[in-house]
C-alpha positions as a Python dict, from the first residue, in 0.01 Angstrom:
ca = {
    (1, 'X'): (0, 0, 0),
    (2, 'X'): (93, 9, -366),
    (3, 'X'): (334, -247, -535),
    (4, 'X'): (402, 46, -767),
    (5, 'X'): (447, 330, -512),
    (6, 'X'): (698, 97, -290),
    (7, 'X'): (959, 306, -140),
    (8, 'X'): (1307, 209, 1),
    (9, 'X'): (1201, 410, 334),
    (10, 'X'): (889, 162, 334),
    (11, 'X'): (1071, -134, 311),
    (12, 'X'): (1350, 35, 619),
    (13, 'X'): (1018, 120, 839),
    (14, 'X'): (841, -249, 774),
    (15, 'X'): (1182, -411, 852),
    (16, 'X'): (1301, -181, 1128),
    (17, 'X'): (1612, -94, 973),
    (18, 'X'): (1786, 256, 843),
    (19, 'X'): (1728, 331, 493),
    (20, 'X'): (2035, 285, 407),
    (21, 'X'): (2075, -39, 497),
    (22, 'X'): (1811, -117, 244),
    (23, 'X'): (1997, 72, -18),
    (24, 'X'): (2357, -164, 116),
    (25, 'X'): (2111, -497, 122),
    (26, 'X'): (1995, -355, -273),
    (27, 'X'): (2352, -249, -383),
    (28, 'X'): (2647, -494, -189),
    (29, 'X'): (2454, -717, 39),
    (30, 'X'): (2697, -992, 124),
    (31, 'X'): (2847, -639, 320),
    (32, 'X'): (2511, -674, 554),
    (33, 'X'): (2518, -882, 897),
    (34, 'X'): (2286, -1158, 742),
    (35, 'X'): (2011, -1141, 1027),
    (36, 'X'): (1925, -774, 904),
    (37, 'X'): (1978, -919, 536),
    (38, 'X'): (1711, -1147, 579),
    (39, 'X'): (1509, -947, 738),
    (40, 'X'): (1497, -686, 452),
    (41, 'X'): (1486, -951, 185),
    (42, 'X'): (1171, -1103, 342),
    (43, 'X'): (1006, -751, 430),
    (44, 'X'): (1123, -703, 49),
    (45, 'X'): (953, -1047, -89),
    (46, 'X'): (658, -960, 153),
    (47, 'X'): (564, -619, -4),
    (48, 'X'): (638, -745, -387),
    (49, 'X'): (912, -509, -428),
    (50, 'X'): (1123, -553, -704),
    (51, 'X'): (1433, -407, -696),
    (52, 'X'): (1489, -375, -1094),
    (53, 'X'): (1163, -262, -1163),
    (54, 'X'): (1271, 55, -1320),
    (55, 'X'): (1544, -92, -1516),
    (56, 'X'): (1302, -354, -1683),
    (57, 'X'): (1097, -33, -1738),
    (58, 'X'): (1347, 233, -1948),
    (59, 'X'): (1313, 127, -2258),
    (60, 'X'): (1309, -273, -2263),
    (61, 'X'): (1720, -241, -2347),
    (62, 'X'): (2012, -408, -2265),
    (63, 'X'): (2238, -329, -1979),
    (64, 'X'): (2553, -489, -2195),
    (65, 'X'): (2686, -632, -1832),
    (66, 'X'): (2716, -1019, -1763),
    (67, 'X'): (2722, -1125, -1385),
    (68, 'X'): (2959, -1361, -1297),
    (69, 'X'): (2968, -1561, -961),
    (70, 'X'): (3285, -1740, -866),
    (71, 'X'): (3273, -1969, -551),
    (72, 'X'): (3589, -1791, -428),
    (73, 'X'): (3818, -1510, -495),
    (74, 'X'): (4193, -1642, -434),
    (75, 'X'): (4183, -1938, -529),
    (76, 'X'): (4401, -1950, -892),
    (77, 'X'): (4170, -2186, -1079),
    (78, 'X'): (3929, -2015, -993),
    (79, 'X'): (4065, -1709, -1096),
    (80, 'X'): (4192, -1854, -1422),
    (81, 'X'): (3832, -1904, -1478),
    (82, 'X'): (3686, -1544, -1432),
    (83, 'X'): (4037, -1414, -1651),
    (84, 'X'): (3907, -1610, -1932),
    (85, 'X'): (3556, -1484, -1893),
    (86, 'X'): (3688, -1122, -1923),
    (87, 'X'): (3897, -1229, -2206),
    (88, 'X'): (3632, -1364, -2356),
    (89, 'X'): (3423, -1071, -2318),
    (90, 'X'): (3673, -799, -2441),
    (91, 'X'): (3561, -688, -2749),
    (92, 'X'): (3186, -765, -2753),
    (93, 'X'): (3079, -464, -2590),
    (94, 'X'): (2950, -660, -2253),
    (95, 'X'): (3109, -579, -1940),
    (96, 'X'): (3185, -837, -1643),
    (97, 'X'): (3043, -765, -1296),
    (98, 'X'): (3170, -1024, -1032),
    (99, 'X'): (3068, -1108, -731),
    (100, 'X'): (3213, -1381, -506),
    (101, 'X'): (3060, -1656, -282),
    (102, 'X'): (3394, -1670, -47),
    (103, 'X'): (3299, -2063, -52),
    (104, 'X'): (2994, -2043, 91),
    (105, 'X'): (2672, -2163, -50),
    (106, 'X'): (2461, -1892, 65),
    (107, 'X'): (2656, -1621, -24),
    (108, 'X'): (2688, -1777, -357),
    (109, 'X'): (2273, -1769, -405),
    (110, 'X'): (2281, -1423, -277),
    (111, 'X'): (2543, -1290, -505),
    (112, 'X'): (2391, -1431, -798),
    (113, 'X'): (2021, -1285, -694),
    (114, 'X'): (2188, -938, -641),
    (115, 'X'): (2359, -927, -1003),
    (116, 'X'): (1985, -1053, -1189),
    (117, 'X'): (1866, -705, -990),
    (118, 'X'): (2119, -504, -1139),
    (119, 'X'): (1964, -613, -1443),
    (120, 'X'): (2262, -818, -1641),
    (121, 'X'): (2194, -961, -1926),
    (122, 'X'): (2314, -1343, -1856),
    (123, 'X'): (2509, -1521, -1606),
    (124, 'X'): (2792, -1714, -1530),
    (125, 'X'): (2801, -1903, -1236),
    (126, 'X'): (3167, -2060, -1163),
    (127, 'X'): (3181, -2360, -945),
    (128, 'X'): (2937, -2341, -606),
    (129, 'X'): (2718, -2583, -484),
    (130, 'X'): (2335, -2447, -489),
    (131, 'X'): (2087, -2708, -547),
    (132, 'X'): (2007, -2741, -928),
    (133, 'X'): (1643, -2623, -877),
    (134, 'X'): (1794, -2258, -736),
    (135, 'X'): (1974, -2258, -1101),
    (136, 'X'): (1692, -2329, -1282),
    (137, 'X'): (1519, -2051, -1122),
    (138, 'X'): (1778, -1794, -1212),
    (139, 'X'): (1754, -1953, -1555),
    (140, 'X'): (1412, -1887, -1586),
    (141, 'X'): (1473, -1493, -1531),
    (142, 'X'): (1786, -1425, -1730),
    (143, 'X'): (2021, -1681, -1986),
    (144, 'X'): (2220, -1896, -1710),
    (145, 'X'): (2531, -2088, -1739),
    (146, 'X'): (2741, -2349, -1543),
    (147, 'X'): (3110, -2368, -1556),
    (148, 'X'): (3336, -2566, -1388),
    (149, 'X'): (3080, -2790, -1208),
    (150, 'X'): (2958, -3117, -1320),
    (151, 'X'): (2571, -3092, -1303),
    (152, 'X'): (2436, -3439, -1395),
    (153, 'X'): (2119, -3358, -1252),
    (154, 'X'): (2047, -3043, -1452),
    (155, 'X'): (1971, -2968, -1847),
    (156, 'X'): (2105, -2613, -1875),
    (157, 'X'): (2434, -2518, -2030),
    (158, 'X'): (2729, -2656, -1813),
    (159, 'X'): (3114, -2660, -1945),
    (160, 'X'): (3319, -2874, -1708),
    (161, 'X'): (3585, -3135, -1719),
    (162, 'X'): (3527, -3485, -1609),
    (163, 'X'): (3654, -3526, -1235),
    (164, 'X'): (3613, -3899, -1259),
    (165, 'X'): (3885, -3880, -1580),
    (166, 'X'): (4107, -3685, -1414),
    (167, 'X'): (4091, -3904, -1071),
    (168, 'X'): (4148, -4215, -1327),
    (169, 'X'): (4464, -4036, -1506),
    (170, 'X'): (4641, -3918, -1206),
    (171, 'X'): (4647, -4205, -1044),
    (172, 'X'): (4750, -4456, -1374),
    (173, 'X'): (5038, -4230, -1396),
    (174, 'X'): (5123, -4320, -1078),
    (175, 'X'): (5033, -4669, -1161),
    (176, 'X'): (5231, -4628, -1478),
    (177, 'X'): (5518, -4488, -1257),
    (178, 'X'): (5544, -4863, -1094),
    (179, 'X'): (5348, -4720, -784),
    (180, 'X'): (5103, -4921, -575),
    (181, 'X'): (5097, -4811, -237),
    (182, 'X'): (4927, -4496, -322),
    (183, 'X'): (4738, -4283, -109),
    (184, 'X'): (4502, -3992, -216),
    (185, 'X'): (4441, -3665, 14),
    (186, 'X'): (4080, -3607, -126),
    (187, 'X'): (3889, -3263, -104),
    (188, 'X'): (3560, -3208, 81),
    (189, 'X'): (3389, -3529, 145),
    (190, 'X'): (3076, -3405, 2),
    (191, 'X'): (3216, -3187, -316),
    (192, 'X'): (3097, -3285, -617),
    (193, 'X'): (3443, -3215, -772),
    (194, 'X'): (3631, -3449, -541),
    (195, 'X'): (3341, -3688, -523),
    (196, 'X'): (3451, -3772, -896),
    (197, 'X'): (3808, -3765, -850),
    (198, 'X'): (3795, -3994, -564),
    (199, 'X'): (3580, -4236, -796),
    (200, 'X'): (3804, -4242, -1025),
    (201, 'X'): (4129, -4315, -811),
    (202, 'X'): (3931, -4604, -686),
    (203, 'X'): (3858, -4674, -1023),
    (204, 'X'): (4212, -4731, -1142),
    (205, 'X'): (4339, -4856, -847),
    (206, 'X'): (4072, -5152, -904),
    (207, 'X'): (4127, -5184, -1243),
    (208, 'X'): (4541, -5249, -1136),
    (209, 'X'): (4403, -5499, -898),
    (210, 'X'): (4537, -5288, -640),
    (211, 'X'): (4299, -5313, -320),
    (212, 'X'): (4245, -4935, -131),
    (213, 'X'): (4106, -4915, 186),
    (214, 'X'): (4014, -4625, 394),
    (215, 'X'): (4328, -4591, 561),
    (216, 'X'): (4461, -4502, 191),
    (217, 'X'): (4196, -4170, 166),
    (218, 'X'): (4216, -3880, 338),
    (219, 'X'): (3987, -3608, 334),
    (220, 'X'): (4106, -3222, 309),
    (221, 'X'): (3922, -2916, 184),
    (222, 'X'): (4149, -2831, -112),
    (223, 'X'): (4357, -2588, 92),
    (224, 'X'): (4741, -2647, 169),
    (225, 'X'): (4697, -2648, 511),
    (226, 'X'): (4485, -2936, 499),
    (227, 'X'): (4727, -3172, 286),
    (228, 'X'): (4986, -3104, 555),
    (229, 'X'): (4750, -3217, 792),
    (230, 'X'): (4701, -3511, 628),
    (231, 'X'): (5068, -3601, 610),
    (232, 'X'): (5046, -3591, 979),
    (233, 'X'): (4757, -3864, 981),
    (234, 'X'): (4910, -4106, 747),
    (235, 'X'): (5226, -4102, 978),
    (236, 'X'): (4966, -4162, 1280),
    (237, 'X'): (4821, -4452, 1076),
    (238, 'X'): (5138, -4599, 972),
    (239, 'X'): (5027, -4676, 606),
    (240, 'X'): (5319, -4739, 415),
    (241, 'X'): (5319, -4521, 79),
    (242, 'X'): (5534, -4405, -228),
    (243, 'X'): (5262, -4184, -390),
    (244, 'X'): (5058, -3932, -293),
    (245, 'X'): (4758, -3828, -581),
    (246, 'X'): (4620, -3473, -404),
    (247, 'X'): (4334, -3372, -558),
    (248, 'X'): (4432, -3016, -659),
    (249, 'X'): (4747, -2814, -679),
    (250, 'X'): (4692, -2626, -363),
    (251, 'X'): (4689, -2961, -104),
    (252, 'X'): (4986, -3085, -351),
    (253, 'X'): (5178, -2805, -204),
    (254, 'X'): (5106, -2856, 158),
    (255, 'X'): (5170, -3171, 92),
    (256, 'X'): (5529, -3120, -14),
    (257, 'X'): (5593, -2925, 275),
    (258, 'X'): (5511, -3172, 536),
    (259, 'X'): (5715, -3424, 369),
    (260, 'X'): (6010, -3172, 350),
    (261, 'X'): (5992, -3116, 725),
    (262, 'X'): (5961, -3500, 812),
    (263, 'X'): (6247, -3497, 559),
    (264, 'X'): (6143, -3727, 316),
    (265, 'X'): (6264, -3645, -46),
    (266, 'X'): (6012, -3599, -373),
    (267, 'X'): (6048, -3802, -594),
    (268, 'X'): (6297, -4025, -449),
    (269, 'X'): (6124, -4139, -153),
    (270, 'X'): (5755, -4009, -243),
    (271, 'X'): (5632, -3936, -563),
    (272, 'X'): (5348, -3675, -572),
    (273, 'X'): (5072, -3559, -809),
    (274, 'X'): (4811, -3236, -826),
    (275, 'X'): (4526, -3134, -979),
    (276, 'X'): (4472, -2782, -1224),
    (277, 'X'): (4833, -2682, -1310),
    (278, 'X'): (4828, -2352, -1165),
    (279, 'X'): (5114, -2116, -1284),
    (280, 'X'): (5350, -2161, -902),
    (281, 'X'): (5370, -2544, -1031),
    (282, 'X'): (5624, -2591, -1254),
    (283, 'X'): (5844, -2351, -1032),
    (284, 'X'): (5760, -2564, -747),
    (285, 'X'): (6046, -2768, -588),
    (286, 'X'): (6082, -3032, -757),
    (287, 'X'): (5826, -2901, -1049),
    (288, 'X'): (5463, -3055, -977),
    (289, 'X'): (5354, -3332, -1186),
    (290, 'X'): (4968, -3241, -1235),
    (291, 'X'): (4642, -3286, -1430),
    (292, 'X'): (4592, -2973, -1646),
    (293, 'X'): (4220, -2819, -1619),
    (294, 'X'): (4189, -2562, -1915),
    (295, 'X'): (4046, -2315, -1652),
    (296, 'X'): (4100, -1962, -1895),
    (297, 'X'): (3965, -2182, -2199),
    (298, 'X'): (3643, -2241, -1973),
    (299, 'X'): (3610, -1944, -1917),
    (300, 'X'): (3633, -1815, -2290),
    (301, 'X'): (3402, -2102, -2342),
    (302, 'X'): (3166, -1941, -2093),
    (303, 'X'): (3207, -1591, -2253),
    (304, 'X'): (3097, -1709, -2599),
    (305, 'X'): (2822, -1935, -2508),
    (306, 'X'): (2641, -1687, -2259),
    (307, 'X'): (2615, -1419, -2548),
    (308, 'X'): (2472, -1694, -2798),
    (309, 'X'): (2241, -1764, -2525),
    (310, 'X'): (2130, -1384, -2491),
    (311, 'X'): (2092, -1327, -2861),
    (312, 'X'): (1886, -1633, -2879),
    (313, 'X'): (2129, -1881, -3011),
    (314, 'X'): (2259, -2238, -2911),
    (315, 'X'): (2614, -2250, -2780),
    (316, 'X'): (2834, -2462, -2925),
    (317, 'X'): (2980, -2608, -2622),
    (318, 'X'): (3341, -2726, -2645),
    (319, 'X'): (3514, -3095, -2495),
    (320, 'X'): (3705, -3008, -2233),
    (321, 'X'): (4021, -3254, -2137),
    (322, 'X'): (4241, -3320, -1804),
    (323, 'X'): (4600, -3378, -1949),
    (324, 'X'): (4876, -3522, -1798),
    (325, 'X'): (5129, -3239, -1743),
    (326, 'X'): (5468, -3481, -1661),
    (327, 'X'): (5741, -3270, -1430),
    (328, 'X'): (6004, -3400, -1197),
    (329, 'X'): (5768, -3493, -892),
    (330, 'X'): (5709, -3826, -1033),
    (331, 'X'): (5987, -4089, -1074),
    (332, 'X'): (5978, -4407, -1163),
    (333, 'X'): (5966, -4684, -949),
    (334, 'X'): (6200, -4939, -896),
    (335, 'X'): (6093, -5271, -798),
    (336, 'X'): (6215, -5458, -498),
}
């Protein structure tokens, strides 16, 4: 069989499917149960089919789209991200296509393989967690971009703020506060995100000569739910505390909950401390002391730099803080 007369009804025969699940596993695959997905990817790979061969082939042009990837529609830094890559793209004649990785890695992979077949002239891939070799191969295809993921490990272009900084200045302001029984509801235990942000509360906690031990670290998975949870541990434990550093806004907010039901008062009894400054936290009861991430100004960033990459050029990549943003869920400390 021909690599140039490859039909879709080949591909459906070889992999024992209908044609039109080819077309869905072509056109919106993460819609496909992922045993027949794999099956007509690998009949696909097998046969050397290409699904944007005859896009490459009309005239060597442009398709003016960018693909975007975010690791999960829903959650509001995340969104904040892929708003400022559309406001950074209004104007320049490029249109956004997203697709989203609902937090899982291989999802994430596929999404991002599915938007290089449609052809689009860069991408943007927001957060995740595929290895940095799987990015370098996309790069290798089409101008790739990292935002709002550390990636030590890899040379491409990458705009992120440093999770280690923001770990360090949450928890001096608790410090700073007159806090030192302070415990920190971390996110995933293997996230590179909270990785950094729990170095960096250990960091500052060390640096206060204040000694942490794993009673004082909780692991969530940057949901609410989770932070309420861990309210409900610490109580099991019995580890006395007056500050609680959450590692984003969401778990700060579950957190506040479960201290409202045990009835214990923020800031009087606990003072309490997020991560991104999503809109709902300055009209959160009392208003949610937090670290700012600039996720809309990444994701301008991103806009600007992934066109200088397609018309050849070098972004000029901006610096990227993690400011204190002081409300009313922090009070000071008085000693005893």
């Amino acid at each position: 069989m021909s690599k140039g007369r490859i039909t879709i009804q080949d591909i459906a025969n070889r992999a024992e499917v209908s044609k039109s699940t080819v077309s869905r596993v072509l056109n919106s695959p993460l819609i496909v149960q992922a045993d027949k997905r794999e099956r007509v990817m690998a009949t696909m790979a097998e046969l050397g089919y290409e699904p944007n061969q005859v896009a490459r082939s009309l005239a060597g042009g442009r398709s003016m789209t960018i693909g975007i990837v975010t690791q999960n529609i829903g959650t509001p830094f995340y969104d904040s991200v892929v708003q400022g890559v559309m406001q950074g793209l209004n104007g320049t004649g490029f249109s956004p296509i997203v697709g989203d990785a609902m937090l899982k890695q291989n999802l994430f992979l596929d999404a991002a393989r599915t938007l290089m077949g449609r052809n689009v002239d860069g991408l943007i891939l927001i957060a995740g967690d595929i290895p940095s070799e799987k990015i370098e191969e996309l790069g290798e295809q089409k101008p790739t971009l990292v935002v709002a993921r550390e990636m030590p490990d890899w040379n491409g272009v990458n705009i992120a703020t440093n999770n280690f900084q923001i770990g360090a200045n949450a928890t001096q302001t608790l410090i700073d506060h007159g806090h030192r029984e302070i415990v920190h509801i971390s996110g995933p235990a293997d996230h590179i995100d909270a990785i950094g942000r729990l170095a960096g509360f250990q960091h500052a906690m060390q640096q206060a000569g204040i000694e942490v031990t794993n009673d004082h670290i909780i692991h969530g998975d940057f949901h609410a739910e989770s932070a309420a949870d861990a309210i409900e541990t610490l109580v099991q434990r019995g580890v006395p505390y007056t500050a609680i550093f959450a590692a984003n806004d969401l778990m700060a907010f579950g957190a506040r909950l479960a201290l409202h039901r045990r009835q214990a008062s923020v800031p009087d009894q606990v003072s309490l401390i997020g991560v991104d400054d999503q809109p709902e936290s300055e009209w959160m009861i009392p208003p949610l002391t937090t670290i700012r991430q600039p996720g809309k100004e990444m994701g301008q960033a991103a806009a600007t730099a992934i066109i200088a990459m397609i018309n050849g050029g070098q972004p000029d990549l901006p610096t990227l803080g993690g400011d204190v943003v002081l409300r009313e869920s922090v009070q000071q400390r008085t000693a005893t």
